[in-house]
Short mmCIF file of C-alpha atoms and ligand atoms in Angstrom, two decimals:
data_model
loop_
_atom_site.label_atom_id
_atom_site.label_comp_id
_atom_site.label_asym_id
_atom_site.label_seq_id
_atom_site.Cartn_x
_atom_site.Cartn_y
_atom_site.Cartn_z
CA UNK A 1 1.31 70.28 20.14
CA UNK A 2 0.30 68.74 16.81
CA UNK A 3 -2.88 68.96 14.96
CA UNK A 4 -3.88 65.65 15.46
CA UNK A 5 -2.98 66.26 19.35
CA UNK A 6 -4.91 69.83 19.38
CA UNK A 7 -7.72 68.23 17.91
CA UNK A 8 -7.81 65.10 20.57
CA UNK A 9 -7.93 67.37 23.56
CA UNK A 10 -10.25 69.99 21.81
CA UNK A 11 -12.83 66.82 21.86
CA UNK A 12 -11.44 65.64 25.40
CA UNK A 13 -12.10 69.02 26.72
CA UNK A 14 -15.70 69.37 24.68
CA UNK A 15 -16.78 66.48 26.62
CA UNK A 16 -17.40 68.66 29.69
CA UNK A 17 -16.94 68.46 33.17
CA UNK A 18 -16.69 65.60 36.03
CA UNK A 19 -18.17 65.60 39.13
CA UNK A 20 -16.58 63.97 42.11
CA UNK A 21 -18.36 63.74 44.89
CA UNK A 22 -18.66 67.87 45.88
CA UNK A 23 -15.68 68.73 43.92
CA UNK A 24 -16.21 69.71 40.27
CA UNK A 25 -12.97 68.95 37.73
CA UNK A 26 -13.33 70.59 34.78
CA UNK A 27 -11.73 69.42 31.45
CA UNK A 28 -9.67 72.45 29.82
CA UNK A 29 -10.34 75.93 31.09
CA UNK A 30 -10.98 79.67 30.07
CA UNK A 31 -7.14 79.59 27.58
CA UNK A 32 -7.72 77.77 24.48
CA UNK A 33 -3.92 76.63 25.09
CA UNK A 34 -5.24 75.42 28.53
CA UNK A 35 -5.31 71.89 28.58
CA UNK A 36 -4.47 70.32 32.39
CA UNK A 37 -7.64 69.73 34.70
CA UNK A 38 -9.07 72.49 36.36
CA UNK A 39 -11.30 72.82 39.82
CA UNK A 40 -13.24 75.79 41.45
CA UNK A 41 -11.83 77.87 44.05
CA UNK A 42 -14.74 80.92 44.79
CA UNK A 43 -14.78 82.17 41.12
CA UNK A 44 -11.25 80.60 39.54
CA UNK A 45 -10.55 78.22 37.59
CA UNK A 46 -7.47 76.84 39.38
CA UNK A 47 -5.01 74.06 37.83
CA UNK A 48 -5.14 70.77 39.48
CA UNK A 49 -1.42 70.83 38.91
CA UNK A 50 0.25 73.89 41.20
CA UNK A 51 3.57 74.78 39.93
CA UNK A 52 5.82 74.25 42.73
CA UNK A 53 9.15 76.08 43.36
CA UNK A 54 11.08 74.50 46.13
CA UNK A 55 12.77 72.38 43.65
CA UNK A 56 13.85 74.57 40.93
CA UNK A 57 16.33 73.40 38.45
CA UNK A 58 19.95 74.52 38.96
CA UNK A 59 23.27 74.80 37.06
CA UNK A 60 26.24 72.95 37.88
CA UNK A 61 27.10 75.48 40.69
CA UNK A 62 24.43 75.13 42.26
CA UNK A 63 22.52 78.58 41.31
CA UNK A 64 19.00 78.59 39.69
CA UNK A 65 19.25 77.88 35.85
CA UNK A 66 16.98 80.94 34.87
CA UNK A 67 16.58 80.07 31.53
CA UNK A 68 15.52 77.09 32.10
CA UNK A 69 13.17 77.93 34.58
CA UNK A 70 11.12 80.27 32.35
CA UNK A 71 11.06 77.81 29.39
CA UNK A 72 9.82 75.13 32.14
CA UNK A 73 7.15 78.30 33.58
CA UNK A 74 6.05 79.58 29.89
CA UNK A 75 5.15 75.59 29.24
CA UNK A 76 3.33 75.54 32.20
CA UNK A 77 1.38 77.92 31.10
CA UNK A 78 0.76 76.93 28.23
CA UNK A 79 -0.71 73.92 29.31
CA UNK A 80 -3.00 75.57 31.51
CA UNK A 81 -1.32 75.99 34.92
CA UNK A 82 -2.31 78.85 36.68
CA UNK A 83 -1.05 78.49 39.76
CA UNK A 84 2.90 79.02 41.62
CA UNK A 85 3.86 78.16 44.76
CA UNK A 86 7.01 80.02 46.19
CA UNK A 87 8.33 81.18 49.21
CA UNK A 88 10.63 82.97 51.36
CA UNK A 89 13.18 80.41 52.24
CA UNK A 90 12.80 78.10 48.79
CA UNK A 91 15.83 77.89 47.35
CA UNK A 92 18.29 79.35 50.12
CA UNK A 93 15.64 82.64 49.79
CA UNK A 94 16.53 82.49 45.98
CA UNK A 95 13.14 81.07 44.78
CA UNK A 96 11.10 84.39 44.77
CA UNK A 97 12.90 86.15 42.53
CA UNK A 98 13.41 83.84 40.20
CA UNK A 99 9.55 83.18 40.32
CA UNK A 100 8.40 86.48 39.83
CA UNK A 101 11.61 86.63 37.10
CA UNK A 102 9.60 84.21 35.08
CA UNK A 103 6.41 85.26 35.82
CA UNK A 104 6.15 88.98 34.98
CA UNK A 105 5.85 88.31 30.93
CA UNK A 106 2.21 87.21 31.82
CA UNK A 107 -0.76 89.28 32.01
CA UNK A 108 -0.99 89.04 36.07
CA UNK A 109 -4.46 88.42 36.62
CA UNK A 110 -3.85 85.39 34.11
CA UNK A 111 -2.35 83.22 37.07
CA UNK A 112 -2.45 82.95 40.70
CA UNK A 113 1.12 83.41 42.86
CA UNK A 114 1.21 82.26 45.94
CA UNK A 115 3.84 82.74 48.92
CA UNK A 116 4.45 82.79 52.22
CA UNK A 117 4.90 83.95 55.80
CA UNK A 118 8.39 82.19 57.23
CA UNK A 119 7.20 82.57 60.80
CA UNK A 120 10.05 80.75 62.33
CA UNK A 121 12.66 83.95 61.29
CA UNK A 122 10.57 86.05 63.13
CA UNK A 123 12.30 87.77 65.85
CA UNK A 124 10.29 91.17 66.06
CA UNK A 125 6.77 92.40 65.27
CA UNK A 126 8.65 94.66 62.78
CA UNK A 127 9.72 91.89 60.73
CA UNK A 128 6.49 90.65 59.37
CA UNK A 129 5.53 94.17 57.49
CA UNK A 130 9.66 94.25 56.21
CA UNK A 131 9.47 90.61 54.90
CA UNK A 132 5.90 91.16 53.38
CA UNK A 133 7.50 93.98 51.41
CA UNK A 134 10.24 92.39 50.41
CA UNK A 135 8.58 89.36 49.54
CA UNK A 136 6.55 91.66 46.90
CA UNK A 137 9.85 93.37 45.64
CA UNK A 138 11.67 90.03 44.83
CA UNK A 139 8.45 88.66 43.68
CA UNK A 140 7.69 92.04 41.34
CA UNK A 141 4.00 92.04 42.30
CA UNK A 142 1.48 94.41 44.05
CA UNK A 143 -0.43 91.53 45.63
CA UNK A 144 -0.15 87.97 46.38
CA UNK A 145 -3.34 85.36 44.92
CA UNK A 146 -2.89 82.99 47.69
CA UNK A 147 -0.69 83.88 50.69
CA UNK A 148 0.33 80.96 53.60
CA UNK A 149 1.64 81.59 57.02
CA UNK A 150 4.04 78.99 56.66
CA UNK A 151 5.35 76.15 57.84
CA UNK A 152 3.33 75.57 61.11
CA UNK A 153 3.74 73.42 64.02
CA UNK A 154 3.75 74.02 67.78
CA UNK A 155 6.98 76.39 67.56
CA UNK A 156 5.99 78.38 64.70
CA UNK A 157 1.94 78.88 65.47
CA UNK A 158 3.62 80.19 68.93
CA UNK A 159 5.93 82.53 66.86
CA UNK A 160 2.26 83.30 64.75
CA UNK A 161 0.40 84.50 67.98
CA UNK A 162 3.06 86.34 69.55
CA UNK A 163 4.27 88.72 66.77
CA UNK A 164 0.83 89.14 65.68
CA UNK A 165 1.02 87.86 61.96
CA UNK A 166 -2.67 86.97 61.90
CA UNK A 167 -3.57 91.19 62.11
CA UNK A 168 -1.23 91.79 59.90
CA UNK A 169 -2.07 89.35 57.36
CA UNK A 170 -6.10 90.70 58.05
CA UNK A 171 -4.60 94.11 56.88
CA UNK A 172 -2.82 93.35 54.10
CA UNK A 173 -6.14 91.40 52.93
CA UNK A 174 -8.06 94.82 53.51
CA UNK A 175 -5.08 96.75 51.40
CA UNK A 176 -5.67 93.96 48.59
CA UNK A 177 -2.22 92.90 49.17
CA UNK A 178 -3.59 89.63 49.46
CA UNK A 179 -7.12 87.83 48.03
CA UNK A 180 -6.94 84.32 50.00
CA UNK A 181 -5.48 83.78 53.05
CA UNK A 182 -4.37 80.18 54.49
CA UNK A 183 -1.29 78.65 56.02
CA UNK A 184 0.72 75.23 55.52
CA UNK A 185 0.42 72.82 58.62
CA UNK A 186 3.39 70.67 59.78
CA UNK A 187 2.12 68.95 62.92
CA UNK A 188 -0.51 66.69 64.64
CA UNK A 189 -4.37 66.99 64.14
CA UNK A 190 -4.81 68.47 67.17
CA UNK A 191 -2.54 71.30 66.97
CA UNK A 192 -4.67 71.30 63.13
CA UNK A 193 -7.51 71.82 64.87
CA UNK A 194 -6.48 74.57 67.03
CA UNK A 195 -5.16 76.44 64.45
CA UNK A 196 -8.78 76.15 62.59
CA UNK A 197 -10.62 77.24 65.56
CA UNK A 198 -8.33 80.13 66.55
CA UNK A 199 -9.32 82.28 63.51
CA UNK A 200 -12.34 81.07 61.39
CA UNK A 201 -11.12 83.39 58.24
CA UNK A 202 -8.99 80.53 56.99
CA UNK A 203 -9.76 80.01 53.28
CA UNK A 204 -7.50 76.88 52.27
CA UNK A 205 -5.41 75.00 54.51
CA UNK A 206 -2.11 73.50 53.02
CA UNK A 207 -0.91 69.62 54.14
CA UNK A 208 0.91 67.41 53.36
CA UNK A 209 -1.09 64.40 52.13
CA UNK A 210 -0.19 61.55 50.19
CA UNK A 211 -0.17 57.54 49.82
CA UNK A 212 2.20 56.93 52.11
CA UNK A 213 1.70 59.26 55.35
CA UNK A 214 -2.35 58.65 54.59
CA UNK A 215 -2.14 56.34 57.72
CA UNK A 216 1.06 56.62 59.15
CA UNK A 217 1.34 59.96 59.47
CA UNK A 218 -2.01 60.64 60.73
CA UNK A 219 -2.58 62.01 56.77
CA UNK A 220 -6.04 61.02 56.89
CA UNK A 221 -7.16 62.55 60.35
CA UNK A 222 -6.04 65.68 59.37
CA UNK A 223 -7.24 65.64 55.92
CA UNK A 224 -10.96 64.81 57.87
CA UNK A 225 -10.07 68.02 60.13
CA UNK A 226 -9.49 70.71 56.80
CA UNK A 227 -12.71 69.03 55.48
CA UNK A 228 -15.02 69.03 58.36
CA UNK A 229 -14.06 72.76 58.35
CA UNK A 230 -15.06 73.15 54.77
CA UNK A 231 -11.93 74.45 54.18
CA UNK A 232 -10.38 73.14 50.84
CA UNK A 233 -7.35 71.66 51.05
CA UNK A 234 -3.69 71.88 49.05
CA UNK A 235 -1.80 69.42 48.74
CA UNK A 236 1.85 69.42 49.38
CA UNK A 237 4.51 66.60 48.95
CA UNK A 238 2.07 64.68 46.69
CA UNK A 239 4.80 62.38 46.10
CA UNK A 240 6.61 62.36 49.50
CA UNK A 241 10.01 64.25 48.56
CA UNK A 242 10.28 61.80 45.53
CA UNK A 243 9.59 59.05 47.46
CA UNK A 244 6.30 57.61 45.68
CA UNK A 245 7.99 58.17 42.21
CA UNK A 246 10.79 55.89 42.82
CA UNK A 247 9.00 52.58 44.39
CA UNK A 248 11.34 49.80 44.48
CA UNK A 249 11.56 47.49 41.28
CA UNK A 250 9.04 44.77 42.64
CA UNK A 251 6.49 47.78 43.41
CA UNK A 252 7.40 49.08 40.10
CA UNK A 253 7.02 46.04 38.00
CA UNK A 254 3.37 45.51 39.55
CA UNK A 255 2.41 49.00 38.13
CA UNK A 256 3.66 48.53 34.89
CA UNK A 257 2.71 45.16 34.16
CA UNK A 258 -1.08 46.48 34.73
CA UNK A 259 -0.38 50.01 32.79
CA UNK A 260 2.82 50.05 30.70
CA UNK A 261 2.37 53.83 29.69
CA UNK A 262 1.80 55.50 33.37
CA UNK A 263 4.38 56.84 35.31
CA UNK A 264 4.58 55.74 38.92
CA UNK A 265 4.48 59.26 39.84
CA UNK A 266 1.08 59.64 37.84
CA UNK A 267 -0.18 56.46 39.88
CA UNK A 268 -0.33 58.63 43.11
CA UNK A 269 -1.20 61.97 42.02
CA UNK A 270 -4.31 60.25 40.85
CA UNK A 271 -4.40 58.13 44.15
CA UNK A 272 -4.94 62.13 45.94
CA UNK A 273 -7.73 63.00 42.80
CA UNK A 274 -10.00 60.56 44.43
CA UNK A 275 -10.54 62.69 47.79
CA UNK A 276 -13.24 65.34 47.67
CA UNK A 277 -12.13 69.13 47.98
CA UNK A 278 -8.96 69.43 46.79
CA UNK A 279 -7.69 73.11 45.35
CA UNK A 280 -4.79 71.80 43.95
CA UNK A 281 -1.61 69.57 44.40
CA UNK A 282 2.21 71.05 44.58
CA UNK A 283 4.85 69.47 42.57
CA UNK A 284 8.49 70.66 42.71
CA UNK A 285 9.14 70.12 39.28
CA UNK A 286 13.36 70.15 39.02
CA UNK A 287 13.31 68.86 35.22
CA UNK A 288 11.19 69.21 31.88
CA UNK A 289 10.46 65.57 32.01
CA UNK A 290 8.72 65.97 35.25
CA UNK A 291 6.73 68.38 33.97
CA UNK A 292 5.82 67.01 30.62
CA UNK A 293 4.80 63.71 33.06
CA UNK A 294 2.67 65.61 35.19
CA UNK A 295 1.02 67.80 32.76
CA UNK A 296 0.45 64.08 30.63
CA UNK A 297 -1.16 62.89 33.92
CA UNK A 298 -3.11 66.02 34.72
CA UNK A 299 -4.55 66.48 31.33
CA UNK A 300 -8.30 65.14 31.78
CA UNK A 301 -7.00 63.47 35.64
CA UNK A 302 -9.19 60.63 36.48
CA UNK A 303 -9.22 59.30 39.86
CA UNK A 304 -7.81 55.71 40.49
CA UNK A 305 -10.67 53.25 39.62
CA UNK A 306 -11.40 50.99 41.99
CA UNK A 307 -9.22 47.99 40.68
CA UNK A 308 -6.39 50.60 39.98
CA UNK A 309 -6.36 51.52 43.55
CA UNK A 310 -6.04 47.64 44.27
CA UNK A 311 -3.13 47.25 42.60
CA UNK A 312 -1.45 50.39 44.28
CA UNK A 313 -2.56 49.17 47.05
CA UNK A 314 -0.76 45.89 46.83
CA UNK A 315 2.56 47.46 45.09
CA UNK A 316 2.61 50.36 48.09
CA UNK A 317 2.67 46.96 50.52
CA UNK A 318 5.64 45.21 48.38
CA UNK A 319 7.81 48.74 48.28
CA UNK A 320 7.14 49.58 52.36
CA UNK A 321 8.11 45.54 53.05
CA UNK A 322 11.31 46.00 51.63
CA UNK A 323 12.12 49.63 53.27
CA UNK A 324 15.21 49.00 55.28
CA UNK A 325 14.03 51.82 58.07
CA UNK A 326 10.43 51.91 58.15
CA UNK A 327 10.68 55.48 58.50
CA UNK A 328 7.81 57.46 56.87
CA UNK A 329 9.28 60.74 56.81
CA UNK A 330 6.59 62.64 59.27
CA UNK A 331 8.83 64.68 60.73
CA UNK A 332 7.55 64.41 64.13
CA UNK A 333 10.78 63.49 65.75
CA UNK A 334 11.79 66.96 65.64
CA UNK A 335 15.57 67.02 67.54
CA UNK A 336 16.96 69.15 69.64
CA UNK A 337 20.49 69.29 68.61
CA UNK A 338 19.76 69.19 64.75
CA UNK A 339 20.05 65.73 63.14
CA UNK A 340 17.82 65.83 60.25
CA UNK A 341 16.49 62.50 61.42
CA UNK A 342 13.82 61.54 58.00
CA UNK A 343 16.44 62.55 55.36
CA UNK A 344 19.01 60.46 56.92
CA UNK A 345 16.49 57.74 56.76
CA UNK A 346 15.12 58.42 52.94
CA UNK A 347 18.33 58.66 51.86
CA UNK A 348 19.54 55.40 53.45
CA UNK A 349 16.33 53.77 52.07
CA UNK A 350 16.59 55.29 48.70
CA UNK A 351 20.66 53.64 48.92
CA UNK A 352 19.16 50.11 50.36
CA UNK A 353 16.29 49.97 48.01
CA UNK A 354 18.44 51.45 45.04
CA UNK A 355 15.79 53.38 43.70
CA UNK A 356 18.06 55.89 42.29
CA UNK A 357 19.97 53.25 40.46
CA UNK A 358 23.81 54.93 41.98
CA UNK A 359 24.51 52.43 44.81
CA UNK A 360 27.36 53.32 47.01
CA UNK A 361 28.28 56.14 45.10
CA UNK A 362 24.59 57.49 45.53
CA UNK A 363 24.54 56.81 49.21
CA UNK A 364 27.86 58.89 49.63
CA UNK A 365 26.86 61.69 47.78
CA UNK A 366 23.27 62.21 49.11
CA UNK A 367 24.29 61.25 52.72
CA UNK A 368 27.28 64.08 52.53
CA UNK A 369 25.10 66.63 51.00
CA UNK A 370 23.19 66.89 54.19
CA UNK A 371 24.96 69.60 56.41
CA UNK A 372 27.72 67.97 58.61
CA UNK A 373 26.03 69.44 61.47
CA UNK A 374 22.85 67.41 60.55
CA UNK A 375 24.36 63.94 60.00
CA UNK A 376 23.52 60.66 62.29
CA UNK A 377 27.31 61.14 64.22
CA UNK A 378 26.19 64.02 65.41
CA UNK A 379 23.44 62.16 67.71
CA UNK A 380 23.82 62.29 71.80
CA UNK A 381 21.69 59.58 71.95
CA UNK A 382 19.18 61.38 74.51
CA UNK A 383 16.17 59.46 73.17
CA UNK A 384 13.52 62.50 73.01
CA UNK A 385 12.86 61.60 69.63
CA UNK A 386 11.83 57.98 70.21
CA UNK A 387 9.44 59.55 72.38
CA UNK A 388 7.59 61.27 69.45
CA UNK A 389 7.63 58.58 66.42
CA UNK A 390 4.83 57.10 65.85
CA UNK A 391 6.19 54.22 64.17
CA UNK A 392 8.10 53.54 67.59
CA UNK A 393 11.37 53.30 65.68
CA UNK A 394 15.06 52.76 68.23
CA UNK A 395 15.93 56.18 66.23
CA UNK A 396 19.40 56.65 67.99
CA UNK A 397 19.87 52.76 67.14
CA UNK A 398 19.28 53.44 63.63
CA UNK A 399 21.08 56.01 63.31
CA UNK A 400 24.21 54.45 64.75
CA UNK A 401 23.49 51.51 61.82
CA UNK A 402 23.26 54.27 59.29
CA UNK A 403 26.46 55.90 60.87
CA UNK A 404 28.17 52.80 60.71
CA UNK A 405 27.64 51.88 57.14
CA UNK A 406 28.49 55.02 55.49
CA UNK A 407 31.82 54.85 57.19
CA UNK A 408 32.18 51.25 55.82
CA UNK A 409 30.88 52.46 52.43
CA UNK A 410 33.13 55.45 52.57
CA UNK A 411 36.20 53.60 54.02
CA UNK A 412 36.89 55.72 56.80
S1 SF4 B 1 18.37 60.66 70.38
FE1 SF4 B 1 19.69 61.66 68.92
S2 SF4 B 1 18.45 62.06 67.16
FE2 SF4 B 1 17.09 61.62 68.84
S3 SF4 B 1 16.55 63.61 69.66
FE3 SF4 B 1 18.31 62.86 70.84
S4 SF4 B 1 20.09 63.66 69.77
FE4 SF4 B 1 18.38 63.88 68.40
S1 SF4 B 2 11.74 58.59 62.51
FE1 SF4 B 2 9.60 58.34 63.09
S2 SF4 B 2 8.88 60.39 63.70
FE2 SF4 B 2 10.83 60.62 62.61
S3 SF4 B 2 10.23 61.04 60.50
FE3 SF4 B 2 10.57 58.85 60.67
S4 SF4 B 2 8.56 57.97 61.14
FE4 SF4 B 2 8.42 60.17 61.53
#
């Protein structure tokens, strides 16, 4: 940072804090170096902006570029982030390590880590206590800030119950293994609820919320649900995969004909800073420019003014016109022999929109680096997951289409 720029955000961050209806942002932070928004969580000062590390950036063979990743961490922290978000599977189980890698140059108690509990490998009681170690091993850490039993939906809160995570999870609170204790929620509001009233120790709750799945995916209900519980909420998939960065070029265009200089990613991160109670939001940040644009964006975050959130608004309604599948990626279509039925979507979308600017060529590559296993051929059309979409979309119908064209595209 330049003088002229240290100087700017000393007077930005002078200026104090705002208060958003119950939910206190605070300009700057306890680090003189700390310059992206802060909220309270009990007594932290936790960045708006969570670190996340599901999308780390990788070499050309595919490994984590290490190096990179700890320039890309020791930035963040400059700027103020205090908080990482790993887990056990991130990064073909990869992630961890690499996190705590980076991480363990820094005073600990300077930032939070966070991980979690991958319920769905569970196949013994045993388990839980061996991951939980290990998870601290790869992670080089005697205790985890924030720790998430991960991942749930009907399947997985079954897998919770029965090899009795919860207790163990209690414990390794008592131990000081772990200070706040929440879990990541992947289903419909009323399994949300359930979860809530089954244990009332939950601190945070972690969902996916964003522009797009606000209505669609029942975003809002269950956003209603965390809040009527008072439990503060963190926000994953702020950007839906990449989804609300990448808004077709009429969407686009209306964005930057009202504000030149914003991103279209910073357009819905500060879309989510209008809701009340939010701990903090998740971004997988692959490259440096991602980060530099979100830590721009969550340097003194504002909310969307009123006419700002017109105008998104109106450019959300041009980019979901023009979506060839109006898929919205909720994941409730869950299928029983494997087709990853939302990617195949996005990426057909992303090809049909030409968001990422490749065309054909794009559409191959993304479409064949889903596993073969996964891919809309392997469909036996038994319908289950028309059943569960609540945009009522002819899924096996599309995915025939989708089948179709990539074998035209490919030319096989
Ligand atoms: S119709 Fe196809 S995609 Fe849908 S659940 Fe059955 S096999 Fe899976
Ligand atoms: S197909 Fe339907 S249920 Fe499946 S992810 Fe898309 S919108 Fe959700």
């Amino acid at each position: 940072m330049n003088r002229r720029e240290f100087i700017k955000n000393s007077l930005l961050a002078a200026s104090g804090a705002v208060l958003l209806s119950g939910c206190t942002f605070k300009t700057g932070g306890t680090a003189p170096s700390a310059l992206v928004t802060t909220t309270k969580f009990k007594n932290l000062d936790v960045s708006m902006l969570g670190f996340g590390a599901m999308r780390l950036p990788t070499t050309a063979s595919g490994a984590i570029d290490d190096s990179l990743n700890k320039k890309m961490v020791q930035r963040a922290i400059n700027a103020g982030i205090n908080y990482f978000d790993t887990a056990y599977m991130y990064m073909g189980g990869k992630s961890e390590k690499a996190m705590g890698d980076a991480l363990k140059k820094f005073d600990r108690a300077s930032f939070n880590l966070t991980t979690k509990m991958p319920v769905m490998m569970l196949e013994k009681e045993e388990d839980v206590e061996r991951i939980f170690n290990e998870q601290l091993e790869r992670c080089q850490t005697d205790y985890f800030d924030f720790y998430l039993v991960h991942c749930l939906n009907k399947h997985n809160w079954e897998n919770t119950k029965k090899y009795n995570v919860i207790p163990f999870l209690k414990k390794m609170k008592k131990e000081g293994k772990i200070k706040y204790l929440g879990f990541s929620h992947h289903d419909t509001p009323e399994l949300l609820q359930e979860i809530i009233d089954y244990y009332d120790k939950w601190e945070f709750v972690q969902l996916q919320i964003n522009r797009l799945d606000w209505k669609a995916c029942r975003g809002k209900e269950q956003y209603e649900i965390a809040r009527k519980a008072q439990l503060p909420v963190i926000i994953m998939e702020p950007l839906r995969g990449s989804a609300l960065a990448n808004l077709n070029e009429a969407a686009t265009k209306i964005l930057k004909d009202y504000n030149p200089d914003a991103s279209v990613a910073s357009w819905a991160f500060r879309w989510l800073a209008g809701l009340d109670g939010i701990l903090t939001m998740l971004s997988g940040m692959t490259l440096p420019e991602h980060l530099e644009d979100n830590i721009k964006t969550f340097t003194n975050l504002t909310p969307l003014s009123k006419e700002e959130n017109e105008v998104y608004d109106r450019a959300i309604a041009v980019h979901l016109k023009t979506q060839a599948i109006g898929c919205t990626t909720c994941r409730y279509c869950e299928c029983p022999v494997g087709v990853d039925i939302a990617s195949i979507f996005s990426v057909y979308n992303q090809y049909k929109q030409d968001t990422t600017g490749m065309g054909k060529t794009g559409f191959i590559s993304h479409y064949e680096a889903l596993k073969e296993s996964e891919r809309a051929d392997k469909c036996i059309k038994c319908g289950l997951c028309k059943t569960k979409c609540p945009q009522q979309l002819d899924i096996p119908a599309l995915l025939e289409k989708v089948d179709k064209e990539y074998k035209q595209v490919k030319g096989v």
